[in-house]
């Protein structure tokens, strides 16, 4: 997947449109149904998607204007999600659309040099924000526990997510051999770790807690190890 933030902004547009289409086809009562995230309903997930767009809009605006910015004020993230989780579905969908438009406008306003500004909140330059937003939309689309699953992720997205998981997960050592990737990926450091094989999307879903790994293989024969926690 490209690292070009402008290209990734287009991917965010498409991913957001897809999530909105999923939500628009739902019965309004789905808001109170459980999501894949423990303790969160569908309404919690939808609200988080909208408020996350606003957080990244603040970061991009700060990078462009030179004003220090944080994604959330202390305590803001959880409070905003709880406050918005029970809103009607129509209001939630409108909120996602409007917050995405603000994010897209902030991205379009970024001059080239602003993408290089370091963001303490992400411990990375502003150029990573479009990827971070794409990851939020794609993964939380799955978390709605509706029609969208990791099988709907693009190959490019799944590959980049998997590589990010490999570098960011704590947990048992293992070697990953995703189909279609020339080189194995390694988590941890141990002698003779288990080798996990299977489709890239399935491995990424399993490591991120969005799949059970039922179609993965383990060598030597045995049960899949419990992956480290990732949110």
mmCIF file with all atom_site columns, C-alpha atoms in Angstrom:
data_model
loop_
_atom_site.group_PDB
_atom_site.id
_atom_site.type_symbol
_atom_site.label_atom_id
_atom_site.label_alt_id
_atom_site.label_comp_id
_atom_site.label_asym_id
_atom_site.label_entity_id
_atom_site.label_seq_id
_atom_site.pdbx_PDB_ins_code
_atom_site.Cartn_x
_atom_site.Cartn_y
_atom_site.Cartn_z
_atom_site.occupancy
_atom_site.B_iso_or_equiv
_atom_site.pdbx_formal_charge
_atom_site.auth_seq_id
_atom_site.auth_comp_id
_atom_site.auth_asym_id
_atom_site.auth_atom_id
_atom_site.pdbx_PDB_model_num
ATOM 1   C CA . UNK A 1 1   ? 0.000   0.000   0.000  1.00 0.00 ? 1   UNK A CA 1
ATOM 2   C CA . UNK A 1 2   ? 1.242   3.473   -0.883 1.00 0.00 ? 2   UNK A CA 1
ATOM 3   C CA . UNK A 1 3   ? 2.617   5.797   1.787  1.00 0.00 ? 3   UNK A CA 1
ATOM 4   C CA . UNK A 1 4   ? 1.448   8.861   -0.151 1.00 0.00 ? 4   UNK A CA 1
ATOM 5   C CA . UNK A 1 5   ? -0.937  10.688  2.211  1.00 0.00 ? 5   UNK A CA 1
ATOM 6   C CA . UNK A 1 6   ? -2.914  12.209  -0.654 1.00 0.00 ? 6   UNK A CA 1
ATOM 7   C CA . UNK A 1 7   ? -3.605  8.797   -2.180 1.00 0.00 ? 7   UNK A CA 1
ATOM 8   C CA . UNK A 1 8   ? -4.529  7.419   1.224  1.00 0.00 ? 8   UNK A CA 1
ATOM 9   C CA . UNK A 1 9   ? -7.009  10.267  1.726  1.00 0.00 ? 9   UNK A CA 1
ATOM 10  C CA . UNK A 1 10  ? -8.840  8.938   -1.323 1.00 0.00 ? 10  UNK A CA 1
ATOM 11  C CA . UNK A 1 11  ? -8.831  5.464   0.239  1.00 0.00 ? 11  UNK A CA 1
ATOM 12  C CA . UNK A 1 12  ? -10.333 6.974   3.392  1.00 0.00 ? 12  UNK A CA 1
ATOM 13  C CA . UNK A 1 13  ? -13.110 8.517   1.271  1.00 0.00 ? 13  UNK A CA 1
ATOM 14  C CA . UNK A 1 14  ? -13.966 5.122   -0.190 1.00 0.00 ? 14  UNK A CA 1
ATOM 15  C CA . UNK A 1 15  ? -13.779 3.290   3.125  1.00 0.00 ? 15  UNK A CA 1
ATOM 16  C CA . UNK A 1 16  ? -16.023 5.849   4.807  1.00 0.00 ? 16  UNK A CA 1
ATOM 17  C CA . UNK A 1 17  ? -18.569 5.651   1.982  1.00 0.00 ? 17  UNK A CA 1
ATOM 18  C CA . UNK A 1 18  ? -18.606 1.879   2.395  1.00 0.00 ? 18  UNK A CA 1
ATOM 19  C CA . UNK A 1 19  ? -19.181 2.089   6.145  1.00 0.00 ? 19  UNK A CA 1
ATOM 20  C CA . UNK A 1 20  ? -21.965 4.632   5.675  1.00 0.00 ? 20  UNK A CA 1
ATOM 21  C CA . UNK A 1 21  ? -23.649 2.343   3.135  1.00 0.00 ? 21  UNK A CA 1
ATOM 22  C CA . UNK A 1 22  ? -23.544 -0.517  5.617  1.00 0.00 ? 22  UNK A CA 1
ATOM 23  C CA . UNK A 1 23  ? -25.015 1.629   8.375  1.00 0.00 ? 23  UNK A CA 1
ATOM 24  C CA . UNK A 1 24  ? -27.682 3.139   6.103  1.00 0.00 ? 24  UNK A CA 1
ATOM 25  C CA . UNK A 1 25  ? -29.149 -0.294  5.370  1.00 0.00 ? 25  UNK A CA 1
ATOM 26  C CA . UNK A 1 26  ? -29.660 -1.145  9.035  1.00 0.00 ? 26  UNK A CA 1
ATOM 27  C CA . UNK A 1 27  ? -32.750 -1.283  11.179 1.00 0.00 ? 27  UNK A CA 1
ATOM 28  C CA . UNK A 1 28  ? -32.612 1.724   13.536 1.00 0.00 ? 28  UNK A CA 1
ATOM 29  C CA . UNK A 1 29  ? -32.734 -0.584  16.568 1.00 0.00 ? 29  UNK A CA 1
ATOM 30  C CA . UNK A 1 30  ? -29.259 -1.911  15.717 1.00 0.00 ? 30  UNK A CA 1
ATOM 31  C CA . UNK A 1 31  ? -27.729 0.985   17.661 1.00 0.00 ? 31  UNK A CA 1
ATOM 32  C CA . UNK A 1 32  ? -28.180 -0.893  20.940 1.00 0.00 ? 32  UNK A CA 1
ATOM 33  C CA . UNK A 1 33  ? -26.906 -4.254  19.674 1.00 0.00 ? 33  UNK A CA 1
ATOM 34  C CA . UNK A 1 34  ? -23.505 -5.544  20.838 1.00 0.00 ? 34  UNK A CA 1
ATOM 35  C CA . UNK A 1 35  ? -20.511 -4.931  18.596 1.00 0.00 ? 35  UNK A CA 1
ATOM 36  C CA . UNK A 1 36  ? -17.388 -7.080  18.415 1.00 0.00 ? 36  UNK A CA 1
ATOM 37  C CA . UNK A 1 37  ? -15.756 -4.841  21.023 1.00 0.00 ? 37  UNK A CA 1
ATOM 38  C CA . UNK A 1 38  ? -16.471 -5.898  24.611 1.00 0.00 ? 38  UNK A CA 1
ATOM 39  C CA . UNK A 1 39  ? -18.764 -3.438  26.346 1.00 0.00 ? 39  UNK A CA 1
ATOM 40  C CA . UNK A 1 40  ? -19.462 -1.459  23.196 1.00 0.00 ? 40  UNK A CA 1
ATOM 41  C CA . UNK A 1 41  ? -22.675 -1.395  21.191 1.00 0.00 ? 41  UNK A CA 1
ATOM 42  C CA . UNK A 1 42  ? -22.947 -0.580  17.501 1.00 0.00 ? 42  UNK A CA 1
ATOM 43  C CA . UNK A 1 43  ? -23.744 2.965   18.636 1.00 0.00 ? 43  UNK A CA 1
ATOM 44  C CA . UNK A 1 44  ? -20.461 3.167   20.536 1.00 0.00 ? 44  UNK A CA 1
ATOM 45  C CA . UNK A 1 45  ? -18.512 2.085   17.455 1.00 0.00 ? 45  UNK A CA 1
ATOM 46  C CA . UNK A 1 46  ? -20.272 4.517   15.130 1.00 0.00 ? 46  UNK A CA 1
ATOM 47  C CA . UNK A 1 47  ? -19.760 7.396   17.550 1.00 0.00 ? 47  UNK A CA 1
ATOM 48  C CA . UNK A 1 48  ? -16.086 6.522   17.934 1.00 0.00 ? 48  UNK A CA 1
ATOM 49  C CA . UNK A 1 49  ? -15.617 6.530   14.149 1.00 0.00 ? 49  UNK A CA 1
ATOM 50  C CA . UNK A 1 50  ? -17.004 10.075  13.985 1.00 0.00 ? 50  UNK A CA 1
ATOM 51  C CA . UNK A 1 51  ? -15.076 11.427  16.967 1.00 0.00 ? 51  UNK A CA 1
ATOM 52  C CA . UNK A 1 52  ? -11.856 9.831   15.722 1.00 0.00 ? 52  UNK A CA 1
ATOM 53  C CA . UNK A 1 53  ? -12.247 11.790  12.470 1.00 0.00 ? 53  UNK A CA 1
ATOM 54  C CA . UNK A 1 54  ? -12.492 14.968  14.526 1.00 0.00 ? 54  UNK A CA 1
ATOM 55  C CA . UNK A 1 55  ? -9.382  14.011  16.513 1.00 0.00 ? 55  UNK A CA 1
ATOM 56  C CA . UNK A 1 56  ? -7.358  13.547  13.339 1.00 0.00 ? 56  UNK A CA 1
ATOM 57  C CA . UNK A 1 57  ? -8.774  16.772  11.915 1.00 0.00 ? 57  UNK A CA 1
ATOM 58  C CA . UNK A 1 58  ? -7.389  18.584  14.959 1.00 0.00 ? 58  UNK A CA 1
ATOM 59  C CA . UNK A 1 59  ? -3.993  16.974  14.399 1.00 0.00 ? 59  UNK A CA 1
ATOM 60  C CA . UNK A 1 60  ? -3.862  17.943  10.728 1.00 0.00 ? 60  UNK A CA 1
ATOM 61  C CA . UNK A 1 61  ? -4.996  21.482  11.476 1.00 0.00 ? 61  UNK A CA 1
ATOM 62  C CA . UNK A 1 62  ? -2.318  21.815  14.136 1.00 0.00 ? 62  UNK A CA 1
ATOM 63  C CA . UNK A 1 63  ? 0.357   20.547  11.736 1.00 0.00 ? 63  UNK A CA 1
ATOM 64  C CA . UNK A 1 64  ? -0.740  23.036  9.080  1.00 0.00 ? 64  UNK A CA 1
ATOM 65  C CA . UNK A 1 65  ? -1.039  26.073  11.339 1.00 0.00 ? 65  UNK A CA 1
ATOM 66  C CA . UNK A 1 66  ? 1.906   25.359  13.619 1.00 0.00 ? 66  UNK A CA 1
ATOM 67  C CA . UNK A 1 67  ? -0.302  25.268  16.705 1.00 0.00 ? 67  UNK A CA 1
ATOM 68  C CA . UNK A 1 68  ? 0.390   22.302  19.026 1.00 0.00 ? 68  UNK A CA 1
ATOM 69  C CA . UNK A 1 69  ? -2.567  19.939  18.938 1.00 0.00 ? 69  UNK A CA 1
ATOM 70  C CA . UNK A 1 70  ? -3.648  16.738  20.651 1.00 0.00 ? 70  UNK A CA 1
ATOM 71  C CA . UNK A 1 71  ? -6.180  14.306  19.273 1.00 0.00 ? 71  UNK A CA 1
ATOM 72  C CA . UNK A 1 72  ? -8.236  14.397  22.469 1.00 0.00 ? 72  UNK A CA 1
ATOM 73  C CA . UNK A 1 73  ? -8.207  16.414  25.658 1.00 0.00 ? 73  UNK A CA 1
ATOM 74  C CA . UNK A 1 74  ? -7.757  14.321  28.833 1.00 0.00 ? 74  UNK A CA 1
ATOM 75  C CA . UNK A 1 75  ? -10.861 12.192  29.328 1.00 0.00 ? 75  UNK A CA 1
ATOM 76  C CA . UNK A 1 76  ? -12.497 13.491  26.159 1.00 0.00 ? 76  UNK A CA 1
ATOM 77  C CA . UNK A 1 77  ? -12.372 10.313  24.099 1.00 0.00 ? 77  UNK A CA 1
ATOM 78  C CA . UNK A 1 78  ? -14.350 8.108   26.469 1.00 0.00 ? 78  UNK A CA 1
ATOM 79  C CA . UNK A 1 79  ? -16.767 10.852  27.481 1.00 0.00 ? 79  UNK A CA 1
ATOM 80  C CA . UNK A 1 80  ? -17.611 11.740  23.878 1.00 0.00 ? 80  UNK A CA 1
ATOM 81  C CA . UNK A 1 81  ? -18.213 8.108   22.932 1.00 0.00 ? 81  UNK A CA 1
ATOM 82  C CA . UNK A 1 82  ? -20.528 7.493   25.888 1.00 0.00 ? 82  UNK A CA 1
ATOM 83  C CA . UNK A 1 83  ? -22.390 10.740  25.246 1.00 0.00 ? 83  UNK A CA 1
ATOM 84  C CA . UNK A 1 84  ? -23.115 9.873   21.613 1.00 0.00 ? 84  UNK A CA 1
ATOM 85  C CA . UNK A 1 85  ? -23.607 6.115   21.682 1.00 0.00 ? 85  UNK A CA 1
ATOM 86  C CA . UNK A 1 86  ? -27.380 6.078   22.129 1.00 0.00 ? 86  UNK A CA 1
ATOM 87  C CA . UNK A 1 87  ? -28.220 8.669   19.467 1.00 0.00 ? 87  UNK A CA 1
ATOM 88  C CA . UNK A 1 88  ? -30.617 7.614   16.682 1.00 0.00 ? 88  UNK A CA 1
ATOM 89  C CA . UNK A 1 89  ? -29.042 5.834   13.731 1.00 0.00 ? 89  UNK A CA 1
ATOM 90  C CA . UNK A 1 90  ? -29.877 8.644   11.312 1.00 0.00 ? 90  UNK A CA 1
ATOM 91  C CA . UNK A 1 91  ? -28.041 11.135  13.513 1.00 0.00 ? 91  UNK A CA 1
ATOM 92  C CA . UNK A 1 92  ? -25.050 8.810   13.804 1.00 0.00 ? 92  UNK A CA 1
ATOM 93  C CA . UNK A 1 93  ? -24.778 8.429   10.024 1.00 0.00 ? 93  UNK A CA 1
ATOM 94  C CA . UNK A 1 94  ? -25.015 12.187  9.476  1.00 0.00 ? 94  UNK A CA 1
ATOM 95  C CA . UNK A 1 95  ? -22.332 12.693  12.116 1.00 0.00 ? 95  UNK A CA 1
ATOM 96  C CA . UNK A 1 96  ? -19.951 10.291  10.358 1.00 0.00 ? 96  UNK A CA 1
ATOM 97  C CA . UNK A 1 97  ? -20.516 12.020  7.016  1.00 0.00 ? 97  UNK A CA 1
ATOM 98  C CA . UNK A 1 98  ? -19.994 15.504  8.452  1.00 0.00 ? 98  UNK A CA 1
ATOM 99  C CA . UNK A 1 99  ? -16.933 14.600  10.516 1.00 0.00 ? 99  UNK A CA 1
ATOM 100 C CA . UNK A 1 100 ? -15.414 12.897  7.482  1.00 0.00 ? 100 UNK A CA 1
ATOM 101 C CA . UNK A 1 101 ? -15.976 16.025  5.387  1.00 0.00 ? 101 UNK A CA 1
ATOM 102 C CA . UNK A 1 102 ? -14.127 18.080  8.005  1.00 0.00 ? 102 UNK A CA 1
ATOM 103 C CA . UNK A 1 103 ? -11.281 15.565  7.972  1.00 0.00 ? 103 UNK A CA 1
ATOM 104 C CA . UNK A 1 104 ? -11.137 15.507  4.164  1.00 0.00 ? 104 UNK A CA 1
ATOM 105 C CA . UNK A 1 105 ? -11.088 19.317  4.048  1.00 0.00 ? 105 UNK A CA 1
ATOM 106 C CA . UNK A 1 106 ? -8.250  19.396  6.597  1.00 0.00 ? 106 UNK A CA 1
ATOM 107 C CA . UNK A 1 107 ? -6.279  16.908  4.508  1.00 0.00 ? 107 UNK A CA 1
ATOM 108 C CA . UNK A 1 108 ? -6.849  18.838  1.284  1.00 0.00 ? 108 UNK A CA 1
ATOM 109 C CA . UNK A 1 109 ? -5.616  22.047  2.956  1.00 0.00 ? 109 UNK A CA 1
ATOM 110 C CA . UNK A 1 110 ? -2.253  20.539  3.946  1.00 0.00 ? 110 UNK A CA 1
ATOM 111 C CA . UNK A 1 111 ? 0.765   22.031  2.120  1.00 0.00 ? 111 UNK A CA 1
ATOM 112 C CA . UNK A 1 112 ? 3.567   19.583  1.359  1.00 0.00 ? 112 UNK A CA 1
ATOM 113 C CA . UNK A 1 113 ? 5.776   20.741  4.223  1.00 0.00 ? 113 UNK A CA 1
ATOM 114 C CA . UNK A 1 114 ? 3.007   20.290  6.800  1.00 0.00 ? 114 UNK A CA 1
ATOM 115 C CA . UNK A 1 115 ? 2.979   16.526  6.240  1.00 0.00 ? 115 UNK A CA 1
ATOM 116 C CA . UNK A 1 116 ? 6.477   16.368  7.745  1.00 0.00 ? 116 UNK A CA 1
ATOM 117 C CA . UNK A 1 117 ? 5.488   17.998  11.063 1.00 0.00 ? 117 UNK A CA 1
ATOM 118 C CA . UNK A 1 118 ? 6.007   15.647  13.994 1.00 0.00 ? 118 UNK A CA 1
ATOM 119 C CA . UNK A 1 119 ? 2.878   14.854  16.009 1.00 0.00 ? 119 UNK A CA 1
ATOM 120 C CA . UNK A 1 120 ? 3.494   13.948  19.638 1.00 0.00 ? 120 UNK A CA 1
ATOM 121 C CA . UNK A 1 121 ? 0.057   12.316  19.839 1.00 0.00 ? 121 UNK A CA 1
ATOM 122 C CA . UNK A 1 122 ? 1.023   9.716   17.214 1.00 0.00 ? 122 UNK A CA 1
ATOM 123 C CA . UNK A 1 123 ? 4.795   9.827   17.763 1.00 0.00 ? 123 UNK A CA 1
ATOM 124 C CA . UNK A 1 124 ? 5.118   10.193  13.996 1.00 0.00 ? 124 UNK A CA 1
ATOM 125 C CA . UNK A 1 125 ? 4.894   12.812  11.238 1.00 0.00 ? 125 UNK A CA 1
ATOM 126 C CA . UNK A 1 126 ? 1.532   14.092  10.073 1.00 0.00 ? 126 UNK A CA 1
ATOM 127 C CA . UNK A 1 127 ? 1.895   12.003  6.907  1.00 0.00 ? 127 UNK A CA 1
ATOM 128 C CA . UNK A 1 128 ? 0.824   8.927   8.901  1.00 0.00 ? 128 UNK A CA 1
ATOM 129 C CA . UNK A 1 129 ? -2.598  10.411  9.745  1.00 0.00 ? 129 UNK A CA 1
ATOM 130 C CA . UNK A 1 130 ? -4.384  9.261   6.545  1.00 0.00 ? 130 UNK A CA 1
ATOM 131 C CA . UNK A 1 131 ? -3.190  5.685   7.138  1.00 0.00 ? 131 UNK A CA 1
ATOM 132 C CA . UNK A 1 132 ? -4.202  5.864   10.805 1.00 0.00 ? 132 UNK A CA 1
ATOM 133 C CA . UNK A 1 133 ? -7.649  7.077   9.810  1.00 0.00 ? 133 UNK A CA 1
ATOM 134 C CA . UNK A 1 134 ? -8.032  4.400   7.124  1.00 0.00 ? 134 UNK A CA 1
ATOM 135 C CA . UNK A 1 135 ? -7.110  1.742   9.667  1.00 0.00 ? 135 UNK A CA 1
ATOM 136 C CA . UNK A 1 136 ? -9.722  3.073   12.108 1.00 0.00 ? 136 UNK A CA 1
ATOM 137 C CA . UNK A 1 137 ? -12.495 3.053   9.508  1.00 0.00 ? 137 UNK A CA 1
ATOM 138 C CA . UNK A 1 138 ? -11.696 -0.370  8.055  1.00 0.00 ? 138 UNK A CA 1
ATOM 139 C CA . UNK A 1 139 ? -11.190 -2.166  11.358 1.00 0.00 ? 139 UNK A CA 1
ATOM 140 C CA . UNK A 1 140 ? -14.172 -0.594  13.098 1.00 0.00 ? 140 UNK A CA 1
ATOM 141 C CA . UNK A 1 141 ? -16.364 -1.334  10.066 1.00 0.00 ? 141 UNK A CA 1
ATOM 142 C CA . UNK A 1 142 ? -15.698 -4.982  10.909 1.00 0.00 ? 142 UNK A CA 1
ATOM 143 C CA . UNK A 1 143 ? -16.385 -4.271  14.599 1.00 0.00 ? 143 UNK A CA 1
ATOM 144 C CA . UNK A 1 144 ? -19.986 -3.393  13.776 1.00 0.00 ? 144 UNK A CA 1
ATOM 145 C CA . UNK A 1 145 ? -20.502 -7.187  13.538 1.00 0.00 ? 145 UNK A CA 1
ATOM 146 C CA . UNK A 1 146 ? -22.760 -6.772  10.540 1.00 0.00 ? 146 UNK A CA 1
ATOM 147 C CA . UNK A 1 147 ? -22.202 -7.646  6.870  1.00 0.00 ? 147 UNK A CA 1
ATOM 148 C CA . UNK A 1 148 ? -18.632 -6.338  6.543  1.00 0.00 ? 148 UNK A CA 1
ATOM 149 C CA . UNK A 1 149 ? -15.820 -8.736  7.475  1.00 0.00 ? 149 UNK A CA 1
ATOM 150 C CA . UNK A 1 150 ? -12.024 -8.898  7.096  1.00 0.00 ? 150 UNK A CA 1
ATOM 151 C CA . UNK A 1 151 ? -12.615 -10.755 3.819  1.00 0.00 ? 151 UNK A CA 1
ATOM 152 C CA . UNK A 1 152 ? -13.815 -7.396  2.450  1.00 0.00 ? 152 UNK A CA 1
ATOM 153 C CA . UNK A 1 153 ? -10.502 -5.664  3.192  1.00 0.00 ? 153 UNK A CA 1
ATOM 154 C CA . UNK A 1 154 ? -8.316  -4.988  0.178  1.00 0.00 ? 154 UNK A CA 1
ATOM 155 C CA . UNK A 1 155 ? -5.170  -7.079  -0.149 1.00 0.00 ? 155 UNK A CA 1
ATOM 156 C CA . UNK A 1 156 ? -3.035  -3.950  0.141  1.00 0.00 ? 156 UNK A CA 1
ATOM 157 C CA . UNK A 1 157 ? -4.765  -2.868  3.355  1.00 0.00 ? 157 UNK A CA 1
ATOM 158 C CA . UNK A 1 158 ? -4.476  -6.329  4.919  1.00 0.00 ? 158 UNK A CA 1
ATOM 159 C CA . UNK A 1 159 ? -0.775  -6.543  4.090  1.00 0.00 ? 159 UNK A CA 1
ATOM 160 C CA . UNK A 1 160 ? 0.026   -3.161  5.619  1.00 0.00 ? 160 UNK A CA 1
ATOM 161 C CA . UNK A 1 161 ? -2.102  -3.875  8.682  1.00 0.00 ? 161 UNK A CA 1
ATOM 162 C CA . UNK A 1 162 ? -0.363  -7.227  9.139  1.00 0.00 ? 162 UNK A CA 1
ATOM 163 C CA . UNK A 1 163 ? 3.097   -5.675  8.955  1.00 0.00 ? 163 UNK A CA 1
ATOM 164 C CA . UNK A 1 164 ? 2.050   -3.044  11.486 1.00 0.00 ? 164 UNK A CA 1
ATOM 165 C CA . UNK A 1 165 ? 0.726   -5.731  13.814 1.00 0.00 ? 165 UNK A CA 1
ATOM 166 C CA . UNK A 1 166 ? 3.967   -7.676  13.584 1.00 0.00 ? 166 UNK A CA 1
ATOM 167 C CA . UNK A 1 167 ? 5.983   -4.663  14.750 1.00 0.00 ? 167 UNK A CA 1
ATOM 168 C CA . UNK A 1 168 ? 3.523   -3.573  17.433 1.00 0.00 ? 168 UNK A CA 1
ATOM 169 C CA . UNK A 1 169 ? 2.299   -6.733  19.135 1.00 0.00 ? 169 UNK A CA 1
ATOM 170 C CA . UNK A 1 170 ? 3.610   -8.130  22.376 1.00 0.00 ? 170 UNK A CA 1
ATOM 171 C CA . UNK A 1 171 ? 2.935   -11.795 22.819 1.00 0.00 ? 171 UNK A CA 1
ATOM 172 C CA . UNK A 1 172 ? 4.180   -15.282 22.072 1.00 0.00 ? 172 UNK A CA 1
ATOM 173 C CA . UNK A 1 173 ? 6.867   -15.739 19.446 1.00 0.00 ? 173 UNK A CA 1
ATOM 174 C CA . UNK A 1 174 ? 5.716   -17.046 16.081 1.00 0.00 ? 174 UNK A CA 1
ATOM 175 C CA . UNK A 1 175 ? 6.581   -17.014 12.412 1.00 0.00 ? 175 UNK A CA 1
ATOM 176 C CA . UNK A 1 176 ? 3.895   -15.937 9.949  1.00 0.00 ? 176 UNK A CA 1
ATOM 177 C CA . UNK A 1 177 ? 3.778   -17.202 6.374  1.00 0.00 ? 177 UNK A CA 1
ATOM 178 C CA . UNK A 1 178 ? 0.923   -15.372 4.650  1.00 0.00 ? 178 UNK A CA 1
ATOM 179 C CA . UNK A 1 179 ? -0.042  -16.649 1.213  1.00 0.00 ? 179 UNK A CA 1
ATOM 180 C CA . UNK A 1 180 ? 1.337   -14.416 -1.526 1.00 0.00 ? 180 UNK A CA 1
ATOM 181 C CA . UNK A 1 181 ? 4.114   -12.825 0.560  1.00 0.00 ? 181 UNK A CA 1
ATOM 182 C CA . UNK A 1 182 ? 7.618   -13.869 -0.379 1.00 0.00 ? 182 UNK A CA 1
ATOM 183 C CA . UNK A 1 183 ? 9.169   -13.435 3.045  1.00 0.00 ? 183 UNK A CA 1
ATOM 184 C CA . UNK A 1 184 ? 8.006   -14.743 6.391  1.00 0.00 ? 184 UNK A CA 1
ATOM 185 C CA . UNK A 1 185 ? 7.188   -12.302 9.199  1.00 0.00 ? 185 UNK A CA 1
ATOM 186 C CA . UNK A 1 186 ? 8.441   -12.888 12.733 1.00 0.00 ? 186 UNK A CA 1
ATOM 187 C CA . UNK A 1 187 ? 6.966   -11.903 16.083 1.00 0.00 ? 187 UNK A CA 1
ATOM 188 C CA . UNK A 1 188 ? 9.186   -12.217 19.130 1.00 0.00 ? 188 UNK A CA 1
ATOM 189 C CA . UNK A 1 189 ? 12.392  -14.156 19.550 1.00 0.00 ? 189 UNK A CA 1
ATOM 190 C CA . UNK A 1 190 ? 12.381  -17.816 20.512 1.00 0.00 ? 190 UNK A CA 1
ATOM 191 C CA . UNK A 1 191 ? 13.885  -21.078 19.408 1.00 0.00 ? 191 UNK A CA 1
ATOM 192 C CA . UNK A 1 192 ? 11.654  -23.094 17.085 1.00 0.00 ? 192 UNK A CA 1
ATOM 193 C CA . UNK A 1 193 ? 8.542   -20.875 17.264 1.00 0.00 ? 193 UNK A CA 1
ATOM 194 C CA . UNK A 1 194 ? 5.337   -22.173 15.674 1.00 0.00 ? 194 UNK A CA 1
ATOM 195 C CA . UNK A 1 195 ? 4.786   -21.297 12.026 1.00 0.00 ? 195 UNK A CA 1
ATOM 196 C CA . UNK A 1 196 ? 1.359   -19.910 11.155 1.00 0.00 ? 196 UNK A CA 1
ATOM 197 C CA . UNK A 1 197 ? 0.210   -20.061 7.543  1.00 0.00 ? 197 UNK A CA 1
ATOM 198 C CA . UNK A 1 198 ? -2.870  -18.897 5.701  1.00 0.00 ? 198 UNK A CA 1
ATOM 199 C CA . UNK A 1 199 ? -4.455  -16.010 3.798  1.00 0.00 ? 199 UNK A CA 1
ATOM 200 C CA . UNK A 1 200 ? -3.062  -12.580 4.637  1.00 0.00 ? 200 UNK A CA 1
ATOM 201 C CA . UNK A 1 201 ? -6.507  -11.226 5.523  1.00 0.00 ? 201 UNK A CA 1
ATOM 202 C CA . UNK A 1 202 ? -7.173  -14.115 7.886  1.00 0.00 ? 202 UNK A CA 1
ATOM 203 C CA . UNK A 1 203 ? -3.846  -13.727 9.679  1.00 0.00 ? 203 UNK A CA 1
ATOM 204 C CA . UNK A 1 204 ? -4.355  -9.969  10.035 1.00 0.00 ? 204 UNK A CA 1
ATOM 205 C CA . UNK A 1 205 ? -7.896  -10.512 11.321 1.00 0.00 ? 205 UNK A CA 1
ATOM 206 C CA . UNK A 1 206 ? -6.743  -13.130 13.839 1.00 0.00 ? 206 UNK A CA 1
ATOM 207 C CA . UNK A 1 207 ? -3.842  -11.050 15.178 1.00 0.00 ? 207 UNK A CA 1
ATOM 208 C CA . UNK A 1 208 ? -6.056  -7.968  15.510 1.00 0.00 ? 208 UNK A CA 1
ATOM 209 C CA . UNK A 1 209 ? -8.771  -9.873  17.368 1.00 0.00 ? 209 UNK A CA 1
ATOM 210 C CA . UNK A 1 210 ? -11.196 -9.702  14.439 1.00 0.00 ? 210 UNK A CA 1
ATOM 211 C CA . UNK A 1 211 ? -11.069 -13.375 13.423 1.00 0.00 ? 211 UNK A CA 1
ATOM 212 C CA . UNK A 1 212 ? -10.796 -16.812 15.016 1.00 0.00 ? 212 UNK A CA 1
ATOM 213 C CA . UNK A 1 213 ? -8.081  -18.120 12.693 1.00 0.00 ? 213 UNK A CA 1
ATOM 214 C CA . UNK A 1 214 ? -10.153 -21.145 11.746 1.00 0.00 ? 214 UNK A CA 1
ATOM 215 C CA . UNK A 1 215 ? -8.608  -21.296 8.265  1.00 0.00 ? 215 UNK A CA 1
ATOM 216 C CA . UNK A 1 216 ? -5.005  -20.941 9.474  1.00 0.00 ? 216 UNK A CA 1
ATOM 217 C CA . UNK A 1 217 ? -2.469  -23.738 9.803  1.00 0.00 ? 217 UNK A CA 1
ATOM 218 C CA . UNK A 1 218 ? 0.059   -24.342 12.575 1.00 0.00 ? 218 UNK A CA 1
ATOM 219 C CA . UNK A 1 219 ? 3.364   -26.152 12.218 1.00 0.00 ? 219 UNK A CA 1
ATOM 220 C CA . UNK A 1 220 ? 4.199   -28.278 14.088 1.00 0.00 ? 220 UNK A CA 1
ATOM 221 C CA . UNK A 1 221 ? 0.627   -29.462 14.479 1.00 0.00 ? 221 UNK A CA 1
ATOM 222 C CA . UNK A 1 222 ? -1.184  -27.957 17.423 1.00 0.00 ? 222 UNK A CA 1
ATOM 223 C CA . UNK A 1 223 ? -3.415  -25.135 18.532 1.00 0.00 ? 223 UNK A CA 1
ATOM 224 C CA . UNK A 1 224 ? -2.921  -21.543 17.460 1.00 0.00 ? 224 UNK A CA 1
ATOM 225 C CA . UNK A 1 225 ? -1.041  -19.551 20.087 1.00 0.00 ? 225 UNK A CA 1
ATOM 226 C CA . UNK A 1 226 ? -2.964  -16.754 21.761 1.00 0.00 ? 226 UNK A CA 1
ATOM 227 C CA . UNK A 1 227 ? -1.821  -13.547 20.025 1.00 0.00 ? 227 UNK A CA 1
ATOM 228 C CA . UNK A 1 228 ? -0.855  -10.465 21.986 1.00 0.00 ? 228 UNK A CA 1
ATOM 229 C CA . UNK A 1 229 ? -3.543  -7.860  22.607 1.00 0.00 ? 229 UNK A CA 1
ATOM 230 C CA . UNK A 1 230 ? -4.112  -5.180  19.970 1.00 0.00 ? 230 UNK A CA 1
ATOM 231 C CA . UNK A 1 231 ? -6.803  -2.488  19.749 1.00 0.00 ? 231 UNK A CA 1
#
